[in-house]
CSV table of C-alpha atoms and ligand atoms in Angstrom, one decimal:
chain,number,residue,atom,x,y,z
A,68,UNK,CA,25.5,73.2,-74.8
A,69,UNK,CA,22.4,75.4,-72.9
A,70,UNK,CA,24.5,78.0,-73.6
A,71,UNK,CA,24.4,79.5,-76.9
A,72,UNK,CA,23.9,82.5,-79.5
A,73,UNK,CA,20.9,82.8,-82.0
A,74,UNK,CA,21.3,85.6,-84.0
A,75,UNK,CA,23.2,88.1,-81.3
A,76,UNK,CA,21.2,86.8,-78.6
A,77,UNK,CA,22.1,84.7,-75.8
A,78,UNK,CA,20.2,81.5,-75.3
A,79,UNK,CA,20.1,79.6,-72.2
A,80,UNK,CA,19.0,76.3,-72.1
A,81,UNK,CA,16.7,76.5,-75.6
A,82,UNK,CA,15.2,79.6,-73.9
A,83,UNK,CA,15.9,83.8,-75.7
A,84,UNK,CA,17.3,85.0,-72.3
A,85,UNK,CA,16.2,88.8,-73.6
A,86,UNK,CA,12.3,87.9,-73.8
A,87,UNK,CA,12.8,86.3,-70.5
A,88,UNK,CA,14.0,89.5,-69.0
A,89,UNK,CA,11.3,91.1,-70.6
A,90,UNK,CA,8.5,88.5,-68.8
A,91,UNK,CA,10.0,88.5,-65.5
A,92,UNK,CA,11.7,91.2,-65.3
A,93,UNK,CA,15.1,91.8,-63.6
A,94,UNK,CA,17.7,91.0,-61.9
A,95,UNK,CA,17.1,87.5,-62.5
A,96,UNK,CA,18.1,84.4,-61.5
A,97,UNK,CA,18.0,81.2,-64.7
A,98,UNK,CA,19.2,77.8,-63.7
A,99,UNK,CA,19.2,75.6,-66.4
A,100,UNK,CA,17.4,71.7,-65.4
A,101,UNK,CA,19.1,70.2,-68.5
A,102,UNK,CA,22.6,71.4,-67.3
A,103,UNK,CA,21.4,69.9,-63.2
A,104,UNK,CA,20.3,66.2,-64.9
A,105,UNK,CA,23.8,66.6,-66.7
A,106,UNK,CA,25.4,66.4,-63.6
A,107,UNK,CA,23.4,64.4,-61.7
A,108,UNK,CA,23.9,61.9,-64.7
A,109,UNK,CA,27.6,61.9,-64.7
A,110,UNK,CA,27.9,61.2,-61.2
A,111,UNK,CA,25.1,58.3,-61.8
A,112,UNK,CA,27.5,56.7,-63.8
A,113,UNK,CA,30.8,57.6,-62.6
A,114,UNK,CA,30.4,56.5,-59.3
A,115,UNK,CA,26.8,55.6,-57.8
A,116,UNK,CA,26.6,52.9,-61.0
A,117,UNK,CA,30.5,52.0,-60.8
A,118,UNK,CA,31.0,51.3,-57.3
A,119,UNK,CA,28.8,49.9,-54.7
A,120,UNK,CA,27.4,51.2,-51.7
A,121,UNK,CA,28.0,54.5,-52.5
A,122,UNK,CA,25.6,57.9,-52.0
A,123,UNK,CA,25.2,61.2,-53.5
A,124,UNK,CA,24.3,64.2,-50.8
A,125,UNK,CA,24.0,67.3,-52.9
A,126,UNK,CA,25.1,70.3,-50.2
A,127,UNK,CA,21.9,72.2,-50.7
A,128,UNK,CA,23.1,75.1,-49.3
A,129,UNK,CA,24.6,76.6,-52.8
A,130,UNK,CA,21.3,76.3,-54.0
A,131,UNK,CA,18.1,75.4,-51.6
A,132,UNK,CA,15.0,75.9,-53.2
A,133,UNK,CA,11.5,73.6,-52.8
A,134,UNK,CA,11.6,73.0,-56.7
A,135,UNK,CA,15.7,72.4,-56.6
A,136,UNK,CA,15.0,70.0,-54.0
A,137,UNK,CA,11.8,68.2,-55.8
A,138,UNK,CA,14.6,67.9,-58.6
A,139,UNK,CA,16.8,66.5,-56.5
A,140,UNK,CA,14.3,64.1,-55.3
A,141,UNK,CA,13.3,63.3,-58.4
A,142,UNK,CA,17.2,62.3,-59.7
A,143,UNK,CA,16.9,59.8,-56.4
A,144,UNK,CA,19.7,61.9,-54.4
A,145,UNK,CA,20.1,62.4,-51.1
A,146,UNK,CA,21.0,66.2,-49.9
A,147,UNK,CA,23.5,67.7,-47.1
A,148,UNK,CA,21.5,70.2,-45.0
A,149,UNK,CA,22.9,72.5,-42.9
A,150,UNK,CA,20.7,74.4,-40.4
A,151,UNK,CA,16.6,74.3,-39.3
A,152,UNK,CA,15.7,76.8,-42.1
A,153,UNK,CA,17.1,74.1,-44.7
A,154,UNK,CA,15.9,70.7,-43.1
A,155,UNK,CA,12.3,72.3,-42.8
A,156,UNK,CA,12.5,73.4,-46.5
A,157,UNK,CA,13.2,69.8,-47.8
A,158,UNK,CA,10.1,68.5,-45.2
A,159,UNK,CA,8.0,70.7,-46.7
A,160,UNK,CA,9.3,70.0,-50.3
A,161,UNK,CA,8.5,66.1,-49.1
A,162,UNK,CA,12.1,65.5,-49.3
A,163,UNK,CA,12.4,61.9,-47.7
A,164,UNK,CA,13.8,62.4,-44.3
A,165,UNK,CA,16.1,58.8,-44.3
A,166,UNK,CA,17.9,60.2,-47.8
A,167,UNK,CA,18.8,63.6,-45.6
A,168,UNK,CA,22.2,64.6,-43.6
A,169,UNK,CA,22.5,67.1,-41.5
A,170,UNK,CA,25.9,69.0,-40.8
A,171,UNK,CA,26.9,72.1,-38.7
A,172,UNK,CA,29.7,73.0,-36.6
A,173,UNK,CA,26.7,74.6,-34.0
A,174,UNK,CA,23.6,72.9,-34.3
A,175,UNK,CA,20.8,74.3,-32.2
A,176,UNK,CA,19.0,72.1,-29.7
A,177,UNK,CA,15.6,73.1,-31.8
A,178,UNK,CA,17.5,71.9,-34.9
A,179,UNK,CA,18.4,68.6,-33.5
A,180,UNK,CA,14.8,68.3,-31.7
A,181,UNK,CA,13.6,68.8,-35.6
A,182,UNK,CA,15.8,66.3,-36.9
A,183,UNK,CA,15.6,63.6,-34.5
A,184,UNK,CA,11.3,64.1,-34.9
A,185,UNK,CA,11.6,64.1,-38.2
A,186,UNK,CA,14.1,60.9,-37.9
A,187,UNK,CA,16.6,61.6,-40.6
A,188,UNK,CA,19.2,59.9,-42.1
A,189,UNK,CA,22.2,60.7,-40.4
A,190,UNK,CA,23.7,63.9,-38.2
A,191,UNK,CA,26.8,64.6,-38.4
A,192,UNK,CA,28.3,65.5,-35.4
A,193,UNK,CA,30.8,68.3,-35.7
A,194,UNK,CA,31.9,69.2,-32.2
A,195,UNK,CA,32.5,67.3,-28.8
A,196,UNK,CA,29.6,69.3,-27.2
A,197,UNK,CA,27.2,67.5,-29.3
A,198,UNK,CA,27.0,64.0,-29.1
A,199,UNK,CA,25.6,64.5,-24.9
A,200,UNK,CA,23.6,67.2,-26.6
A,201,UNK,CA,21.9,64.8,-29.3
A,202,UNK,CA,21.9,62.0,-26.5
A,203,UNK,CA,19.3,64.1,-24.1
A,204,UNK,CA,17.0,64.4,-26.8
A,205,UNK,CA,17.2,61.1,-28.1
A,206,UNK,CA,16.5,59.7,-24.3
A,207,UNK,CA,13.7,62.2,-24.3
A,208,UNK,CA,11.9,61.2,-27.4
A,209,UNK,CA,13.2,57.4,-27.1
A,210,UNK,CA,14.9,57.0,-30.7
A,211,UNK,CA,18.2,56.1,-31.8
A,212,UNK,CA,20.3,58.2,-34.5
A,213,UNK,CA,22.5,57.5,-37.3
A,214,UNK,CA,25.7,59.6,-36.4
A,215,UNK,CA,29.5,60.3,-38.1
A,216,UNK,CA,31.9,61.9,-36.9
A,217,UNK,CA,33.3,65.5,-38.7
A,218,UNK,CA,36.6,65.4,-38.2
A,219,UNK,CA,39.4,68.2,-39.4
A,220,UNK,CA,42.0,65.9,-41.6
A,221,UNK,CA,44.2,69.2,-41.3
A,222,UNK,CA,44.7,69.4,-45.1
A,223,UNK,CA,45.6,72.6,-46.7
A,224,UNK,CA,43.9,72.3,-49.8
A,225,UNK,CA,44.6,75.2,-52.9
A,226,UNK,CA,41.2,78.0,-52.9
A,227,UNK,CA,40.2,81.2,-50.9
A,228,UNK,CA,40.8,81.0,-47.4
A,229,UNK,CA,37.3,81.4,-46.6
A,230,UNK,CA,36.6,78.3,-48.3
A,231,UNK,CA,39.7,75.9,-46.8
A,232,UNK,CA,37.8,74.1,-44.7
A,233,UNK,CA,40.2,70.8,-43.8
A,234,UNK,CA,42.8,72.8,-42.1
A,235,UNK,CA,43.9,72.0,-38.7
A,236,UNK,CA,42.8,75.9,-37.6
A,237,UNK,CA,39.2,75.7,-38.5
A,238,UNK,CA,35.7,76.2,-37.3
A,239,UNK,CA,34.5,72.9,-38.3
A,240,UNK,CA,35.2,69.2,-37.2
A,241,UNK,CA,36.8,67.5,-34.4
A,242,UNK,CA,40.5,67.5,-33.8
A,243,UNK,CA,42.4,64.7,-34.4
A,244,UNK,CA,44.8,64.4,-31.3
A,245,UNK,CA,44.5,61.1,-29.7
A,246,UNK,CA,43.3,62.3,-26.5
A,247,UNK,CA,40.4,64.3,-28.1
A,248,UNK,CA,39.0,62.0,-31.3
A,249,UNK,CA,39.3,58.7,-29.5
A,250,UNK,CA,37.6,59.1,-26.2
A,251,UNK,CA,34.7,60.5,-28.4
A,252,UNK,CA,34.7,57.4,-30.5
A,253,UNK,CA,34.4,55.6,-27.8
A,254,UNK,CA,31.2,57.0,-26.2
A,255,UNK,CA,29.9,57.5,-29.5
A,256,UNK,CA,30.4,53.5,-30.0
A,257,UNK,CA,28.9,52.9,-26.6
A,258,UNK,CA,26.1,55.2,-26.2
A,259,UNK,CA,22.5,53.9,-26.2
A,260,UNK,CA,21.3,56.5,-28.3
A,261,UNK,CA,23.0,57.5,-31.3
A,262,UNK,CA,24.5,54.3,-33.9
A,263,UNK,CA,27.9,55.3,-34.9
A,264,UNK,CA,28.6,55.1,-38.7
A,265,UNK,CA,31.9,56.2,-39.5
A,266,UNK,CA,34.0,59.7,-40.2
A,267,UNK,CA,33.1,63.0,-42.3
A,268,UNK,CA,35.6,65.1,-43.9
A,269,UNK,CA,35.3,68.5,-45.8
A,270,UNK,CA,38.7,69.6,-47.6
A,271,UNK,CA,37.4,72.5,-49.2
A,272,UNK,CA,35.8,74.1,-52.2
A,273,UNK,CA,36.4,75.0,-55.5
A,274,UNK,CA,39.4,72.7,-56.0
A,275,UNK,CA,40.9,71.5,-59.2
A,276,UNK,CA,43.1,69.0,-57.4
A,277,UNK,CA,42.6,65.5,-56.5
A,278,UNK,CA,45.8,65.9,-53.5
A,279,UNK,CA,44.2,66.9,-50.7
A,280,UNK,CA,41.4,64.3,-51.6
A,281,UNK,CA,43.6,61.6,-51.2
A,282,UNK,CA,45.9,63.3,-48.2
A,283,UNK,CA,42.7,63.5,-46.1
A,284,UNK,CA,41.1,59.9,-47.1
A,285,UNK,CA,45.0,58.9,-45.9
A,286,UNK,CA,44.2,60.6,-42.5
A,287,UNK,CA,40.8,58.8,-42.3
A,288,UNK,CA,42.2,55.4,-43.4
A,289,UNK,CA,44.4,56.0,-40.0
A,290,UNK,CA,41.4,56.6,-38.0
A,291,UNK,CA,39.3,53.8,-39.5
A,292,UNK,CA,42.7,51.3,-38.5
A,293,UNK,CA,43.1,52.8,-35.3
A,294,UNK,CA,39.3,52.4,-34.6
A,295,UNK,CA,39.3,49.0,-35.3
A,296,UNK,CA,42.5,48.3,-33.1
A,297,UNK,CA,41.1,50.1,-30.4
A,298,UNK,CA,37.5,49.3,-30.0
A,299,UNK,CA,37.2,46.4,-32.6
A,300,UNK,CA,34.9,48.4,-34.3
A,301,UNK,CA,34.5,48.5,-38.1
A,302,UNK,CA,33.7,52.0,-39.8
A,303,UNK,CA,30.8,51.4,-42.0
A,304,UNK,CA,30.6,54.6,-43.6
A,305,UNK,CA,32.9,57.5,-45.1
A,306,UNK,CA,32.0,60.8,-45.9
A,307,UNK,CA,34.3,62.7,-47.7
A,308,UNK,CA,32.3,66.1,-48.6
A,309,UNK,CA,32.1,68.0,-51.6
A,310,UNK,CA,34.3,70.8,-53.0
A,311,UNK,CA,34.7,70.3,-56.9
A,312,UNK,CA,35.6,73.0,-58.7
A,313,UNK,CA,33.6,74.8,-61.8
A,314,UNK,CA,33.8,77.2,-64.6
A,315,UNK,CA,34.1,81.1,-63.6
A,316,UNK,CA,36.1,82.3,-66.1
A,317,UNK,CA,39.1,80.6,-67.6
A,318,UNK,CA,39.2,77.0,-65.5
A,319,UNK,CA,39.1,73.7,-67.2
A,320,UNK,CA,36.8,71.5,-64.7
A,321,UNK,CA,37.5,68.3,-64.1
A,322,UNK,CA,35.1,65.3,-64.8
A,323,UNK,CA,34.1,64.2,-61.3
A,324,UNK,CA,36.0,60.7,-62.1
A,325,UNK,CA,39.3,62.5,-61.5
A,326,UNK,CA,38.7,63.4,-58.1
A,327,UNK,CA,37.0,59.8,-57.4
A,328,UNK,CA,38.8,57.0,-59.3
A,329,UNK,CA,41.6,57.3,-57.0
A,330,UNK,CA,40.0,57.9,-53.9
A,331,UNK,CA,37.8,54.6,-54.5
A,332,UNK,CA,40.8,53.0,-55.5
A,333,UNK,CA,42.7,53.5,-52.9
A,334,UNK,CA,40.0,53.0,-50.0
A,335,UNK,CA,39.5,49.5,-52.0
A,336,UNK,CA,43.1,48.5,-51.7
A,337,UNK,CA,43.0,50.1,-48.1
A,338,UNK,CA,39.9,47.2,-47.4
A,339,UNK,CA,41.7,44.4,-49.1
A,340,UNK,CA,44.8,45.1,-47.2
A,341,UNK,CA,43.1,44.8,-44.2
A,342,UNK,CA,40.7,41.9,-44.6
A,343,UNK,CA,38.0,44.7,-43.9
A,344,UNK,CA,34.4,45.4,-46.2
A,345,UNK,CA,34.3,48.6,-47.6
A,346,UNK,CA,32.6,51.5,-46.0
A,347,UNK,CA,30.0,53.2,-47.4
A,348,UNK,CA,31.1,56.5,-49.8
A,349,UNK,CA,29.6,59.4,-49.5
A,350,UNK,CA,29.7,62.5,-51.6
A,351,UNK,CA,28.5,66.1,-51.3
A,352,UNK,CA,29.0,67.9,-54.0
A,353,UNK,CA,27.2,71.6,-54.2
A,354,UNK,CA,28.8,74.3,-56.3
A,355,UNK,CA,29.4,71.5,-59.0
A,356,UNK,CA,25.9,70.4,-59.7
A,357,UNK,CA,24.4,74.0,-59.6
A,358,UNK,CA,26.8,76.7,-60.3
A,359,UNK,CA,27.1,76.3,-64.2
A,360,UNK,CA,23.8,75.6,-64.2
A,361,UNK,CA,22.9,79.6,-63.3
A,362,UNK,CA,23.2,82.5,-64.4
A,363,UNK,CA,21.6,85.8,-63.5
A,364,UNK,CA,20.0,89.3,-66.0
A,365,UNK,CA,20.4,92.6,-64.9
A,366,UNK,CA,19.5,95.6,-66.5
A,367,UNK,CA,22.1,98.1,-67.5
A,368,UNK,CA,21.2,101.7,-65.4
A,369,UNK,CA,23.5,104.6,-65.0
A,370,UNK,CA,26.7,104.7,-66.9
A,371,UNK,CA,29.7,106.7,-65.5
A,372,UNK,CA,32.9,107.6,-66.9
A,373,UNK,CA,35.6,109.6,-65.2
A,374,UNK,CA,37.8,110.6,-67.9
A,375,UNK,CA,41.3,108.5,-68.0
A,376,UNK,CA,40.1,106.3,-64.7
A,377,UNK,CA,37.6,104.1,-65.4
A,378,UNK,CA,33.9,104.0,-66.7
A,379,UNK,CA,31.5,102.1,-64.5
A,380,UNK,CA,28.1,100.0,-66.0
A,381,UNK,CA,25.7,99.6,-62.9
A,382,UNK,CA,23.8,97.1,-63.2
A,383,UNK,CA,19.7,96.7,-61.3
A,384,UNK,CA,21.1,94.3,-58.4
A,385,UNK,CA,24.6,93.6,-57.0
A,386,UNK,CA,26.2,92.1,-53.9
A,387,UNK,CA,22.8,91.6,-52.4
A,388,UNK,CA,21.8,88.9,-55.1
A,389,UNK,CA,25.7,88.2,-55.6
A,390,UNK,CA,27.9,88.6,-52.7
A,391,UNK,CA,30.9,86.8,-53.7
A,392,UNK,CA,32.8,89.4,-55.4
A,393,UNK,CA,33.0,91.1,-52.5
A,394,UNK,CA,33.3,88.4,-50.0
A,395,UNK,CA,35.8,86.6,-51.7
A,396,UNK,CA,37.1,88.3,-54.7
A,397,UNK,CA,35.2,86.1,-57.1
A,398,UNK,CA,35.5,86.5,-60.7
A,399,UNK,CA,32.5,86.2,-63.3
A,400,UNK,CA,32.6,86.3,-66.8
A,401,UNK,CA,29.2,87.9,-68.6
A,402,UNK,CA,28.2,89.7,-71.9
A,403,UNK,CA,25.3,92.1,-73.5
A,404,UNK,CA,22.7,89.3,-73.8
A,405,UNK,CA,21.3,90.9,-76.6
A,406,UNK,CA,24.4,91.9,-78.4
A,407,UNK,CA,26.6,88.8,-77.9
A,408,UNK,CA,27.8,89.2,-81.4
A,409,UNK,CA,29.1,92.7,-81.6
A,410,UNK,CA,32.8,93.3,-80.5
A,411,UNK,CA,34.0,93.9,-77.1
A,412,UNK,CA,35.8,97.0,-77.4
A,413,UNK,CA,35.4,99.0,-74.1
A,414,UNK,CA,37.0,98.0,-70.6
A,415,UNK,CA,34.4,98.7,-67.8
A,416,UNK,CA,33.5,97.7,-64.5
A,417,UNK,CA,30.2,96.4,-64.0
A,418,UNK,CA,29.3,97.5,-60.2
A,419,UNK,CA,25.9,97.0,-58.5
A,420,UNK,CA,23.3,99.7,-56.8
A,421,UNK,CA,24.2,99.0,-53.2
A,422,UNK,CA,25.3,101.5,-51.0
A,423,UNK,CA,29.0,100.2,-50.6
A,424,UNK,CA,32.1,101.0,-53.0
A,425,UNK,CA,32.8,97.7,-52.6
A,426,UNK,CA,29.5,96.7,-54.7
A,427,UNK,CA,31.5,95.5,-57.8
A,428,UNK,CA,30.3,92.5,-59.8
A,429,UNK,CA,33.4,92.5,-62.5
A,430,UNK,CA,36.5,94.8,-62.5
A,431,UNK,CA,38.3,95.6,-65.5
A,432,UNK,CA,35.8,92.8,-68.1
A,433,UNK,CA,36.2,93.8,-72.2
A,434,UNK,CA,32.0,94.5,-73.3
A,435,UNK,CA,30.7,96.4,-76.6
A,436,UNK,CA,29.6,99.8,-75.2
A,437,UNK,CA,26.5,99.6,-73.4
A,438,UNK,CA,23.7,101.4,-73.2
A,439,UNK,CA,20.9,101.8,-70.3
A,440,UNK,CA,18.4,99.3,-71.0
A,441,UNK,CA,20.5,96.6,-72.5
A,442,UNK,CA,20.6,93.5,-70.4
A,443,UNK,CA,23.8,92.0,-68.8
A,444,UNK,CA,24.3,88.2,-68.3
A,445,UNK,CA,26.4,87.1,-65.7
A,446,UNK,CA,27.3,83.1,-65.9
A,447,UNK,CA,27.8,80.4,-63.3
A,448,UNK,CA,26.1,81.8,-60.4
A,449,UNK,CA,24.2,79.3,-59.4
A,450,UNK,CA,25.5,78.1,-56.5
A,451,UNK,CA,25.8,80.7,-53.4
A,452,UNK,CA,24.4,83.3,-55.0
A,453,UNK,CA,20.3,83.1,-54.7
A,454,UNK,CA,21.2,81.3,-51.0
A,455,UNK,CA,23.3,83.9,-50.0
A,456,UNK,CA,21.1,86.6,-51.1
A,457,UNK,CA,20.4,89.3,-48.3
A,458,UNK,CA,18.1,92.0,-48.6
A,459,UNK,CA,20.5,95.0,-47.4
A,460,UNK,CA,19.7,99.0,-48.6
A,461,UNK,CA,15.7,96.7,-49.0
A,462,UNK,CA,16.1,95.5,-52.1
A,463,UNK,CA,13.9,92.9,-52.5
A,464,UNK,CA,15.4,89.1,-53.7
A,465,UNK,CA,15.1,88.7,-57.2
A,466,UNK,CA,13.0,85.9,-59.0
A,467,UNK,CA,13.8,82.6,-59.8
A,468,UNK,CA,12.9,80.5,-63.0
A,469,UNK,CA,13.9,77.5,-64.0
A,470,UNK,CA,14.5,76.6,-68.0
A,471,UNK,CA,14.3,73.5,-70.3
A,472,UNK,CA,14.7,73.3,-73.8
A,473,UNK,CA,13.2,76.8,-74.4
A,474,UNK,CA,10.2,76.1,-71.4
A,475,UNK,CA,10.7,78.5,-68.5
A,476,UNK,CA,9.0,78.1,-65.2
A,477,UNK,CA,8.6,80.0,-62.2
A,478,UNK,CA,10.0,78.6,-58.8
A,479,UNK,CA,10.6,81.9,-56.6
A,480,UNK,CA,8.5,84.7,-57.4
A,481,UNK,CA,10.5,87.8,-56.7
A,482,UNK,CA,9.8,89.5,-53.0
A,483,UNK,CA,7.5,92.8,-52.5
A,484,UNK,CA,8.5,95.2,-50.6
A,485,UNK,CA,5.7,94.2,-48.6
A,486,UNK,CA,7.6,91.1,-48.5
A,487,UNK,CA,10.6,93.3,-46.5
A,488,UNK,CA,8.3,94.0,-43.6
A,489,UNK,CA,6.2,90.5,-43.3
A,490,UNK,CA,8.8,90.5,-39.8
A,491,UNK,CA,8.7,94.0,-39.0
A,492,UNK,CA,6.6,95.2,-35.7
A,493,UNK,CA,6.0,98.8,-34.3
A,494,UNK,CA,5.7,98.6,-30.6
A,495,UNK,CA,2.8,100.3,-28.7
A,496,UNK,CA,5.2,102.8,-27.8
A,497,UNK,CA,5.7,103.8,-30.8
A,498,UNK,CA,2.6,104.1,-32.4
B,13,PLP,C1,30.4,69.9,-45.2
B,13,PLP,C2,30.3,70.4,-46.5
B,13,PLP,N1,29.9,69.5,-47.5
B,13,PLP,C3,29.7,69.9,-48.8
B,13,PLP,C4,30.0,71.2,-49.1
B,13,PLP,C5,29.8,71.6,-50.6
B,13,PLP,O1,30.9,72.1,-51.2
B,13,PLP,P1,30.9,72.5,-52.7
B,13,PLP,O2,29.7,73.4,-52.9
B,13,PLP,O3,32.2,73.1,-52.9
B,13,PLP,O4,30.8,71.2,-53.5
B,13,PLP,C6,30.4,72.2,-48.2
B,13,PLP,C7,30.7,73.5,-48.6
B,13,PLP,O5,31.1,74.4,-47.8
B,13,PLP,C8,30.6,71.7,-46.8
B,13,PLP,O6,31.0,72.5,-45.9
């Protein structure tokens, strides 16, 4: 477990997370590298080791840092990338441009020009605009691409709405009415410039369900057959996202081998059926591999009570270092990190210091009284919350450290407020 308690003290990965509030300060961002291998290992051996031409593309967008990427690197991954800000990152971190993907329901001519220069793995193509798009500048710069399809399986799975991606009425993918998916196959198959793989699919996130896993791989498994009848063309490749739910508060998570046993299973009967090899897999799981794997300190400020409402605990940070409480409702579970022992006897609600009621990181959570100065753990925010982190009221973006068996390390040093105006020009006029 890298989390436990010494002595009324919460440990994270081997590491007392009071003292490191105390040398770095707060709020505070702790991702635990033990807790990141773990996952990486399970899905080594669940599936990369148990079934053949298969890939992992970590969605780096839950948690996109230079060292997070050098990790990733390290565990031989690939990653998902989804705009020019996070292709350049992993370039810079000497991610290896053939192990990258890059999704994106409106990728920018500049981002495919960076792409295609930087010739990596695969683009996935995620609106009918783009392939002619992707075409010019491949005739420009005389290279061919590795493409797939996104298509929109028009699944409903279980989670926020703002995370449903799969459904028919969505942003993202191609739709699947014959007169729309096929004729785009078809130049996708014939054009000089891109090499068609296969098909992309993204049900959702946070899901506890294996159903709309298999209802969407049915949907593809229609496309693949209908691809071959038509064109004689066998998919080589299947990417069927990421989305695995975690740990907030009282989940069970399931072991990634429930969501994947049967979807392997059932693509392999699929191929024997029809005399066809196997496609490729491809995973992209995010909020799995990082979210358990963070947690962030704040420091207890003001404390308010209004008699028979409510008392409120603000904390040193808030929605800008954690916006999903007030994007989506999400719910957190935390604790005094240096009282974990003592009883939880008083019902507050931890808000943050941003100029907006709806600033509130837990409503309603059971804590032992606090007092200014103590520090307040919050678990599994690893994924989407450092990479969704905004600077509103100028507050800067907290650190980042990484932990390991009680060794912490820096890998974001927390922003200046000179920092907040590196971008920032006066005009001549107004000087
Ligand atoms: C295309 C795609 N792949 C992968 C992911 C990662 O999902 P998760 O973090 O839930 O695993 C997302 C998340 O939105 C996505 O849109």
């Amino acid at each position: 477990m890298v989390k436990e308690i010494r002595n009324g003290i919460l440990f994270f990965d081997g590491c007392d997370t009071t003292a490191l509030a105390a040398q770095y300060g707060t709020p505070l961002y702790i991702f635990s590298e033990t807790e990141i291998v773990s996952r990486f290992s399970e899905l080594r051996s669940c599936f990369l080791e148990k079934y053949y031409n298969t890939r992992v593309a970590y969605a780096c967008k839950a948690f996109c840092t230079p060292a997070m990427l050098r990790l990733v690197m390290r565990e031989g991954m690939c990653i998902d990338v989804v705009s020019g800000g996070e292709l350049y990152t992993a370039l810079r971190a000497g991610f290896p441009p053939e192990r990258i993907e890059f999704n994106g329901n409106n990728k920018l001519p500049s981002e495919l020009e960076l792409a295609v220069d930087a010739g990596i793995g695969r683009i996935i193509i995620d609106g009918l605009q783009e392939l002619p798009l992707l075409e010019s500048i491949c005739r420009k710069k005389g290279v061919r691409m590795n493409v797939l399809y996104r298509i929109t399986p028009g699944v409903k799975a279980s989670t926020h709405d703002y995370i449903v991606t799969g459904k028919k009425d969505s942003k993202f993918g191609i739709p699947l009415e014959d007169t729309v998916i096929y004729p785009a196959v078809e130049a996708a198959i014939r054009s000089e410039f891109v090499n068609f793989l296969g098909f992309h699919y993204h049900v959702g996130s946070q899901l506890f369900d294996n159903t709309p896993y298999l209802q969407a791989l049915e949907v593809a498994l229609g496309l693949v057959r209908e691809t071959r009848k038509r064109f004689g063309f066998s998919v080589r490749e299947l990417n069927i996202g990421g989305g695995y739910g975690i740990r907030y508060t009282g989940e069970e998570r399931r072991p990634y081998s429930y969501f994947l046993d049967p979807v392997m299973t059932r693509l392999n009967q699929f191929c024997a059926d029809e005399g066809i090899e196997r496609p490729a897999v491809v995973i992209e799981p995010g909020r799995s591999i990082v979210g358990e794997a963070g947690i962030t300190l704040y420091t207890v400020g003001s404390i308010k009570e209004i008699p028979g409402v409510r008392k409120y605990i603000s904390v040193d940070g808030g929605m800008t270092d954690n916006i999903r409480p007030a994007l989506y409702q999400a719910v957190y579970k935390g604790m005094l990190a240096g009282r974990a022992d003592e009883p939880a006897t008083e019902q507050v609600t931890v808000c943050g210091k941003c100029c907006e009621s709806g600033d509130l990181l837990m409503r309603d959570v059971m804590l032992p009284p606090a007092r200014s100065g103590d520090i307040f753990a919050v678990f599994s925010t690893g994924a989407y919350g450092y990479s969704m982190a905004s600077n509103y009221n100028h507050n800067p973006i907290p650190a980042v450290i990484l932990v390991k068996e009680g060794r912490p390390e820096l890998i974001v040093r927390r922003q200046t407020y000179d920092d907040l105006l590196t971008c920032a020009v006066i005009p001549d006029s107004l000087k």
